[in-house]
Amino acid sequence: MHSMANLAAIVFVVILKVAVLWPFTAAQLRPDYYAGVCPNLEGIVRSSVKQSMVKSPISAPATLRLFFHDCATTGCDASVMIIGSTGDDENPDGYLLKPEGFQTILDAKAAVDSDPQCRYKVSCADIIALATRESVSQSGGPNYTVELGRYDGRKSTDRSVRLPDPSDNLDSLNAFFSTLGLSQTDMIALSGGHTLGAADCDFFKYRTGGNDQSMNPSFDAQLQETCAKQNFAFLDDVTPIGFDNLYYRNLQNGRGLLGSDQVLYTDERSRGTVDFYAANQGTFFSDFVIAMTKLGRVGVKTAADGELRRDCRYPN
Ligand code: HEM
């Protein structure tokens, strides 16, 4: 009889704890987070991103970079989307986050909210994570499961921005990524995101003209010519809109665009991983997915410190 009473007491305490912790446990990430409230979420985002990619080849690279920038700065909370009323926000002009990435997210959010079941129930942070997966997979990269349940942050300031520098050496890159809980292997796999998109000449011009011995001389000449005509060059100029492992093969040939790209091959401590990904696209894809999943867990907000933003550009 006693043990029955004890059991009942234990069950009561467990239920009470679950009830008290609900707002926090509810924000634990899981793939089926929206299954009840917005069952068609993934399909809606998939077709919206598809349309964005048809409209512009910049959509996919810009969205992938937006996700990295968002997660690396105060966590994956869509704070990068906020337009600060005084001009102070995470996206001042210097970082060159392209408008096509923001538009991809705003269009996906509008598509989600046009479904009455889903309206205002899905966070902007989760829409960024899903739109990023679509940008990668619809560019030929891996199609992976996305964990969901992030809340949106309420703040966005320029001074909170923390990003690696394109001239960083391996130690600096490792130091930066370790603050996000990411390993050197994660960092090398994520750098493979530079299989898509372009960089402004200002970020790599200092390496050209024979100033960087790790740069292939014919690539050097090609970049000087490119930058004389336009202000950008592709990060992977072999397949700039295809998500593949040619980024790593370029590094083997001294054709990495940014200093932070080429150093992954120049430094013997990371060269083995570059060689491995250059030879095994499947392993690159699976390590990229592992690293993106870890990146997607950085600084996740809960109902206690976040909200479901109605307009991704402004806190509610
Ligand atoms: C390892 C440290 C990294 C550095 C130093 C770095 C730096 C840069 C720079 C300077 C640009 C050029 C921006 C411009 O001129 O528009 C760029 C572009 C880009 N970055 Fe990174 N990045 C890093 C890591 C990452 C990661 C982890 C991802 C995603 C997984 C990523 C995805 C991209 C993409 C897709 C672009 C092209 C954007 C576009 O064409 O609009 N980067 N990055």
XYZ file of C-alpha atoms and ligand atoms in Angstrom:
359
model
C 0.000 0.000 0.000
C 2.860 2.246 0.999
C 4.701 1.568 -2.263
C 1.566 2.456 -4.274
C 1.381 5.793 -2.482
C 5.097 6.365 -3.103
C 4.678 5.537 -6.775
C 1.755 7.943 -7.077
C 3.824 10.656 -5.389
C 6.743 10.080 -7.774
C 4.444 10.181 -10.824
C 2.900 13.419 -9.511
C 6.335 15.045 -9.043
C 7.451 13.959 -12.538
C 4.266 15.387 -14.105
C 4.733 18.621 -12.159
C 8.351 18.936 -13.320
C 7.432 18.304 -16.943
C 4.676 20.936 -16.682
C 7.030 23.498 -15.141
C 9.797 22.797 -17.652
C 7.428 22.684 -20.646
C 8.386 26.028 -22.181
C 12.019 24.896 -22.170
C 11.595 21.297 -23.242
C 9.204 22.486 -25.982
C 12.091 24.351 -27.587
C 14.341 21.290 -27.703
C 15.167 20.758 -31.330
C 13.599 17.858 -33.170
C 12.779 17.198 -36.837
C 9.010 16.738 -36.298
C 8.574 19.844 -34.129
C 5.871 21.348 -36.395
C 4.200 18.066 -37.414
C 1.027 18.960 -35.491
C 0.678 22.669 -36.331
C 2.129 22.904 -39.835
C 2.373 19.452 -41.396
C 3.229 20.758 -44.890
C 6.014 23.057 -43.684
C 8.888 21.329 -45.455
C 7.024 21.107 -48.779
C 6.024 24.782 -48.598
C 9.603 25.923 -47.978
C 10.910 23.523 -50.642
C 8.748 24.971 -53.415
C 9.268 28.569 -52.319
C 13.080 28.144 -52.367
C 12.820 26.430 -55.736
C 11.104 29.528 -57.134
C 13.700 31.819 -55.535
C 16.492 29.797 -57.132
C 14.834 30.055 -60.532
C 14.603 33.828 -60.074
C 18.258 34.255 -59.084
C 21.441 32.144 -59.016
C 22.532 34.208 -55.992
C 19.618 32.955 -53.869
C 21.228 29.659 -52.762
C 24.728 30.928 -51.882
C 23.341 34.032 -50.180
C 20.934 31.937 -48.075
C 23.653 29.473 -46.997
C 25.907 32.330 -45.935
C 23.011 33.987 -44.086
C 22.531 30.833 -41.992
C 26.233 30.715 -41.064
C 26.314 34.423 -40.237
C 23.140 34.138 -38.131
C 24.270 31.086 -36.137
C 27.809 32.389 -35.586
C 26.480 35.672 -34.176
C 24.308 35.302 -31.032
C 23.053 31.877 -32.164
C 20.604 30.618 -34.797
C 17.828 33.043 -33.868
C 17.204 34.969 -37.106
C 18.663 38.094 -35.481
C 20.556 38.645 -38.745
C 17.202 39.391 -40.429
C 16.302 42.292 -38.107
C 16.458 45.785 -39.570
C 17.443 48.035 -36.676
C 15.501 51.332 -36.502
C 18.735 53.283 -35.896
C 20.727 51.371 -38.504
C 22.460 49.372 -35.764
C 21.946 45.695 -36.579
C 23.873 42.539 -37.496
C 23.931 43.396 -41.153
C 25.764 46.626 -41.856
C 27.065 46.971 -45.413
C 30.604 45.768 -44.671
C 29.623 42.096 -44.394
C 28.097 42.084 -47.892
C 25.238 39.737 -47.075
C 23.323 39.810 -50.322
C 19.649 40.878 -50.503
C 18.768 37.690 -52.423
C 19.310 35.627 -49.243
C 16.988 37.842 -47.191
C 14.388 37.793 -49.976
C 14.526 33.981 -50.111
C 13.669 33.841 -46.388
C 10.960 36.539 -46.591
C 9.320 34.740 -49.532
C 9.447 31.368 -47.746
C 7.975 32.943 -44.609
C 5.159 34.546 -46.664
C 4.448 31.154 -48.258
C 4.343 29.469 -44.825
C 2.056 32.176 -43.399
C -0.291 31.923 -46.374
C -1.276 28.474 -45.076
C -3.915 29.225 -42.398
C -2.752 26.271 -40.296
C 0.823 27.542 -40.161
C 0.252 31.291 -39.931
C 2.580 32.872 -37.335
C 3.430 29.467 -35.847
C 6.850 28.888 -37.424
C 9.935 30.816 -36.337
C 12.055 32.764 -38.816
C 15.096 30.916 -37.414
C 13.597 27.571 -38.445
C 12.637 28.925 -41.857
C 16.281 29.975 -42.364
C 17.445 26.464 -41.377
C 14.970 24.797 -43.765
C 15.596 27.228 -46.632
C 19.333 26.620 -46.210
C 18.875 22.859 -46.478
C 16.838 23.419 -49.660
C 19.477 25.773 -51.067
C 22.135 23.099 -50.511
C 20.160 20.099 -51.722
C 18.609 21.842 -54.729
C 22.138 22.889 -55.769
C 23.159 19.219 -55.913
C 24.342 18.866 -52.307
C 23.116 16.527 -49.568
C 19.435 16.390 -48.632
C 19.469 16.122 -44.854
C 17.093 16.118 -41.902
C 16.752 19.530 -40.220
C 16.180 19.819 -36.481
C 13.476 22.375 -35.635
C 12.043 24.267 -32.675
C 14.183 27.416 -32.527
C 12.677 30.687 -31.287
C 13.579 34.070 -32.768
C 15.815 36.498 -30.904
C 14.641 40.012 -30.122
C 17.946 41.839 -30.531
C 20.380 42.533 -33.330
C 23.401 44.790 -32.975
C 26.487 45.455 -35.087
C 28.818 45.068 -32.111
C 27.621 41.504 -31.465
C 28.792 40.331 -34.904
C 31.545 37.766 -34.725
C 32.819 36.321 -37.974
C 36.108 34.794 -39.054
C 38.370 36.905 -41.238
C 39.221 35.833 -44.818
C 42.910 36.281 -43.992
C 42.757 34.047 -40.889
C 45.323 31.260 -40.459
C 44.415 27.751 -39.281
C 44.865 28.529 -35.579
C 42.578 31.563 -35.788
C 39.965 29.625 -37.738
C 40.069 26.779 -35.204
C 39.858 29.237 -32.316
C 36.789 30.886 -33.839
C 34.945 27.659 -34.634
C 35.734 26.161 -31.234
C 33.749 28.997 -29.626
C 30.762 27.549 -31.512
C 31.533 24.041 -30.228
C 32.839 22.994 -33.652
C 35.983 20.968 -34.349
C 38.662 21.448 -37.016
C 36.980 18.740 -39.100
C 33.621 20.544 -38.769
C 35.316 23.782 -39.817
C 36.916 22.193 -42.897
C 33.626 20.547 -43.898
C 31.693 23.810 -43.423
C 34.278 25.744 -45.432
C 33.136 23.491 -48.270
C 30.108 25.848 -48.333
C 32.449 27.940 -50.484
C 31.625 25.524 -53.301
C 28.793 28.027 -53.928
C 28.836 31.738 -54.604
C 31.286 34.565 -54.951
C 33.501 36.963 -53.013
C 34.183 40.631 -53.540
C 37.694 41.334 -54.916
C 38.483 43.401 -51.803
C 38.566 40.171 -49.775
C 41.329 38.466 -51.785
C 43.065 41.062 -54.001
C 45.927 41.378 -51.481
C 46.901 37.782 -52.343
C 47.288 38.410 -56.081
C 50.269 39.857 -57.996
C 52.603 37.166 -56.655
C 52.017 38.213 -53.032
C 50.887 34.770 -51.874
C 53.140 31.849 -52.770
C 50.337 29.356 -52.120
C 48.341 30.799 -55.059
C 48.676 29.056 -58.416
C 50.317 31.642 -60.787
C 47.805 31.086 -63.590
C 44.943 31.503 -61.099
C 46.659 34.675 -59.886
C 46.739 36.069 -63.445
C 43.127 35.022 -64.018
C 41.966 36.796 -60.846
C 43.793 39.998 -61.739
C 42.049 39.992 -65.088
C 38.656 39.215 -63.499
C 38.981 41.981 -60.920
C 39.967 44.491 -63.607
C 36.583 43.841 -65.255
C 34.228 43.231 -62.324
C 34.358 43.436 -58.522
C 33.890 39.765 -57.649
C 35.134 36.256 -58.427
C 33.559 32.853 -57.803
C 34.675 30.932 -54.723
C 34.656 27.709 -56.799
C 35.070 28.906 -60.357
C 34.709 25.408 -61.843
C 31.114 24.842 -60.632
C 29.999 28.077 -58.877
C 26.322 27.114 -58.650
C 26.818 23.376 -58.057
C 27.277 22.008 -54.541
C 30.130 19.481 -54.879
C 33.653 18.721 -53.622
C 35.499 20.649 -56.338
C 36.217 23.341 -53.745
C 38.714 20.901 -52.167
C 40.220 19.921 -55.519
C 40.733 23.610 -56.253
C 42.645 23.941 -52.981
C 44.929 21.068 -54.032
C 45.713 23.080 -57.184
C 46.380 26.381 -55.400
C 43.069 27.744 -56.667
C 41.438 28.630 -53.349
C 40.020 32.168 -53.497
C 40.249 33.380 -49.899
C 43.335 33.098 -47.718
C 41.193 31.189 -45.195
C 40.342 28.665 -47.943
C 43.856 28.054 -49.258
C 45.380 27.804 -45.761
C 43.396 24.591 -45.209
C 45.659 22.967 -47.797
C 48.866 24.889 -47.073
C 48.840 23.938 -43.398
C 49.866 20.314 -43.031
C 47.582 19.860 -40.016
C 44.468 20.242 -42.171
C 45.756 19.100 -45.584
C 44.871 15.421 -44.981
C 41.180 16.267 -44.501
C 41.166 18.429 -47.647
C 42.753 15.564 -49.622
C 40.189 13.163 -48.189
C 37.188 15.334 -49.129
C 38.724 16.008 -52.566
C 38.757 12.258 -53.172
C 35.483 11.348 -51.393
C 32.484 13.553 -52.118
C 30.225 11.215 -50.094
C 32.292 11.698 -46.930
C 32.377 15.465 -47.499
C 28.579 15.462 -47.784
C 28.038 13.410 -44.625
C 30.572 15.455 -42.608
C 28.995 18.658 -43.930
C 25.590 17.484 -42.676
C 27.017 16.619 -39.236
C 28.671 20.035 -38.991
C 25.581 21.926 -40.241
C 23.452 20.112 -37.661
C 25.893 21.119 -34.902
C 26.001 24.699 -36.243
C 22.182 24.727 -36.202
C 22.211 24.045 -32.440
C 24.353 27.052 -31.538
C 22.691 29.506 -29.140
C 19.154 28.284 -29.771
C 16.510 30.443 -28.068
C 13.493 29.072 -26.224
C 10.045 30.490 -25.434
C 11.673 31.942 -22.326
C 14.100 34.197 -24.205
C 12.676 34.326 -27.728
C 9.497 34.774 -29.749
C 7.889 33.710 -33.017
C 8.484 36.819 -35.099
C 5.575 37.762 -37.344
C 7.688 39.797 -39.759
C 11.225 38.413 -39.890
C 12.586 41.968 -40.269
C 11.205 43.369 -37.007
C 10.787 42.059 -33.445
C 7.090 41.686 -32.538
C 35.925 29.562 -42.474
C 35.703 30.836 -42.295
C 34.956 31.679 -43.295
C 35.369 32.864 -43.797
C 36.638 33.610 -43.432
C 34.369 33.283 -44.756
C 34.417 34.449 -45.468
C 33.627 34.739 -46.551
C 33.763 35.898 -47.394
C 34.763 37.027 -47.181
C 32.843 35.800 -48.378
C 32.601 36.795 -49.524
C 31.439 37.694 -49.244
C 31.164 38.605 -50.403
O 32.097 39.193 -50.965
O 29.980 38.743 -50.787
C 32.126 34.575 -48.168
C 31.124 34.120 -48.991
C 30.401 32.982 -48.734
N 30.489 32.192 -47.606
Fe 31.967 32.227 -46.254
N 33.387 32.351 -44.813
C 33.693 31.352 -43.925
C 32.915 30.252 -43.643
C 31.725 29.964 -44.249
C 30.812 28.936 -43.832
C 31.002 28.062 -42.598
C 29.784 28.928 -44.716
C 28.549 28.067 -44.736
C 28.548 26.810 -44.376
C 30.058 29.947 -45.696
C 29.293 30.212 -46.801
C 29.565 31.187 -47.731
C 28.876 31.317 -49.009
C 27.815 30.371 -49.548
C 29.397 32.450 -49.634
C 28.973 33.046 -50.983
C 27.905 34.077 -50.730
C 27.346 34.713 -51.995
O 27.776 34.432 -53.099
O 26.413 35.521 -51.820
N 31.217 30.578 -45.360
N 32.603 33.951 -47.051
